[in-house]
Amino acid sequence: MNILLIKRAKKHDKAAFQKLMEQQGPALYKAAKAILKNDEDVADAMQETALTCWEKIDTLKKDEYFATWLTRILINHCNSIYRQRKRLVSEESLPEAWAQDESYANVEWRDFLNSLDEKYRIVVILYYVQGSKTREIAEILQINQSTVRGRLAKAREKLEQQYNMSGEPPRSMPDVQKKAVHCGLERGI
């Protein structure tokens, strides 16, 4: 991350801000897509994030935490959109068009993510999809690192339970972790 670009963007240099958003765009897209699943909602979240960031960039206290700050803003917008969509239409009533195009692993991964409570889903997305470290996740979510590790452990337990209930032979925890990572990598995110 270029600190000079951040300093210029804080002075409302449009070119510097645009360059920062271009650099962060792929990571933001992956995180938003994992939370929202719908390209239109992802675009809305990213646009709102860019606007909020532009308007409030002068509130960024430490330039080196720009990516963390930006990700937190994105997650807040994604959660807001997710809650709005959930209120408007129940997910069960919509046909799942994405399932027609995706491999079994992708469907499995999405089912697993959808089965998690929001507090676990966000941690799993940041860790496995975005590749964030537990320290970074703790900063983004403003929780302790031990809480992040605990939520990851709970999510892995839930994943293991899902596999055990599906009739597959029990797997050891490392295999479950590999499967979660494999599912994320196979999805290309």
Tab-separated table of C-alpha atoms in Angstrom, residues 37-161:
chain	number	residue	atom	x	y	z
A	37	LYS	CA	-23.583	-13.257	-3.506
A	38	ASN	CA	-25.403	-10.931	-5.938
A	39	ASP	CA	-23.360	-8.828	-8.401
A	40	GLU	CA	-25.794	-5.900	-8.278
A	41	ASP	CA	-25.648	-5.803	-4.481
A	42	VAL	CA	-21.852	-6.127	-4.598
A	43	ALA	CA	-21.655	-3.160	-6.979
A	44	ASP	CA	-23.919	-1.140	-4.675
A	45	ALA	CA	-21.812	-1.999	-1.631
A	46	MET	CA	-18.573	-1.117	-3.398
A	47	GLN	CA	-19.992	2.172	-4.673
A	48	GLU	CA	-21.305	3.112	-1.234
A	49	THR	CA	-17.962	2.136	0.284
A	50	ALA	CA	-16.048	4.349	-2.156
A	51	LEU	CA	-18.394	7.266	-1.492
A	52	THR	CA	-18.201	6.876	2.287
A	53	CYS	CA	-14.443	6.508	2.123
A	54	TRP	CA	-14.101	9.663	-0.014
A	55	GLU	CA	-16.331	11.657	2.321
A	56	LYS	CA	-14.685	10.441	5.527
A	57	ILE	CA	-11.075	9.819	4.511
A	58	ASP	CA	-9.954	12.699	6.722
A	59	THR	CA	-11.145	10.665	9.746
A	60	LEU	CA	-8.575	7.911	9.019
A	61	LYS	CA	-6.209	8.137	11.968
A	62	LYS	CA	-3.312	5.939	10.816
A	63	ASP	CA	-2.530	5.766	7.128
A	64	GLU	CA	-1.108	2.239	7.387
A	65	TYR	CA	-4.573	0.970	8.407
A	66	PHE	CA	-6.283	2.260	5.251
A	67	ALA	CA	-7.080	-1.253	3.935
A	68	THR	CA	-8.457	-2.331	7.315
A	69	TRP	CA	-10.557	0.826	7.590
A	70	LEU	CA	-11.838	0.425	4.034
A	71	THR	CA	-12.736	-3.240	4.609
A	72	ARG	CA	-14.654	-2.329	7.768
A	73	ILE	CA	-16.670	0.254	5.835
A	74	LEU	CA	-17.374	-2.330	3.116
A	75	ILE	CA	-18.531	-4.940	5.631
A	76	ASN	CA	-20.874	-2.412	7.254
A	77	HIS	CA	-22.406	-1.579	3.867
A	78	CYS	CA	-22.671	-5.279	2.949
A	79	ASN	CA	-24.400	-6.054	6.226
A	80	SER	CA	-26.819	-3.189	5.690
A	81	ILE	CA	-27.677	-4.376	2.166
A	82	TYR	CA	-27.943	-7.985	3.357
A	83	ARG	CA	-30.387	-7.017	6.106
A	84	GLN	CA	-32.449	-4.919	3.659
A	85	ARG	CA	-32.658	-7.779	1.158
A	86	LYS	CA	-33.519	-10.247	3.883
A	87	ARG	CA	-36.425	-8.055	4.977
A	88	LEU	CA	-37.706	-7.537	1.442
A	89	VAL	CA	-37.661	-11.104	0.166
A	90	SER	CA	-37.007	-14.363	1.915
A	91	GLU	CA	-34.078	-16.142	0.280
A	92	GLU	CA	-35.989	-19.419	0.073
A	93	SER	CA	-38.591	-17.909	-2.263
A	94	LEU	CA	-36.027	-16.957	-4.913
A	95	PRO	CA	-34.690	-19.486	-7.402
A	96	GLU	CA	-31.007	-20.070	-6.862
A	97	ALA	CA	-29.752	-19.368	-10.379
A	98	TRP	CA	-26.115	-19.390	-9.266
A	99	ALA	CA	-26.395	-23.076	-8.345
A	100	GLN	CA	-26.912	-23.997	-12.006
A	101	ASP	CA	-23.512	-22.669	-13.055
A	102	GLU	CA	-21.377	-23.691	-10.141
A	103	SER	CA	-19.585	-26.860	-9.244
A	104	TYR	CA	-20.614	-29.012	-6.317
A	105	ALA	CA	-17.829	-27.541	-4.147
A	106	ASN	CA	-19.105	-24.012	-4.741
A	107	VAL	CA	-22.656	-24.971	-3.814
A	108	GLU	CA	-21.350	-26.773	-0.763
A	109	TRP	CA	-19.280	-23.739	0.272
A	110	ARG	CA	-22.212	-21.331	-0.170
A	111	ASP	CA	-24.512	-23.645	1.785
A	112	PHE	CA	-21.954	-23.749	4.568
A	113	LEU	CA	-21.571	-19.945	4.606
A	114	ASN	CA	-25.343	-19.465	4.552
A	115	SER	CA	-25.746	-21.821	7.505
A	116	LEU	CA	-23.436	-19.739	9.701
A	117	ASP	CA	-24.570	-16.921	11.953
A	118	GLU	CA	-23.386	-13.544	10.672
A	119	LYS	CA	-20.633	-13.181	13.303
A	120	TYR	CA	-19.056	-16.476	12.192
A	121	ARG	CA	-19.662	-15.935	8.468
A	122	ILE	CA	-17.819	-12.600	8.413
A	123	VAL	CA	-14.795	-14.058	10.214
A	124	VAL	CA	-14.694	-17.072	7.855
A	125	ILE	CA	-14.962	-14.819	4.795
A	126	LEU	CA	-12.209	-12.505	5.973
A	127	TYR	CA	-9.941	-15.418	6.910
A	128	TYR	CA	-10.480	-17.903	4.084
A	129	VAL	CA	-11.708	-15.714	1.235
A	130	GLN	CA	-9.851	-12.451	1.838
A	131	GLY	CA	-6.798	-14.120	3.374
A	132	SER	CA	-6.693	-11.761	6.362
A	133	LYS	CA	-4.733	-12.681	9.463
A	134	THR	CA	-6.532	-13.069	12.783
A	135	ARG	CA	-4.898	-9.838	14.010
A	136	GLU	CA	-6.260	-7.920	11.004
A	137	ILE	CA	-9.722	-9.432	11.436
A	138	ALA	CA	-9.690	-8.427	15.102
A	139	GLU	CA	-8.856	-4.845	14.092
A	140	ILE	CA	-11.520	-4.737	11.375
A	141	LEU	CA	-14.265	-6.138	13.603
A	142	GLN	CA	-12.962	-4.412	16.743
A	143	ILE	CA	-12.864	-7.641	18.760
A	144	ASN	CA	-10.095	-9.625	20.482
A	145	GLN	CA	-7.868	-11.973	18.480
A	146	SER	CA	-8.917	-14.812	20.771
A	147	THR	CA	-12.545	-14.119	19.831
A	148	VAL	CA	-11.610	-14.328	16.147
A	149	ARG	CA	-9.813	-17.641	16.699
A	150	GLY	CA	-12.779	-18.923	18.721
A	151	ARG	CA	-15.233	-18.008	15.972
A	152	LEU	CA	-13.053	-19.701	13.364
A	153	ALA	CA	-12.908	-22.821	15.541
A	154	LYS	CA	-16.710	-22.810	15.967
A	155	ALA	CA	-17.168	-22.419	12.202
A	156	ARG	CA	-14.812	-25.353	11.568
A	157	GLU	CA	-16.748	-27.447	14.096
A	158	LYS	CA	-19.983	-26.610	12.301
A	159	LEU	CA	-18.394	-27.562	8.974
A	160	GLU	CA	-17.228	-30.860	10.432
A	161	GLN	CA	-20.721	-31.516	11.824
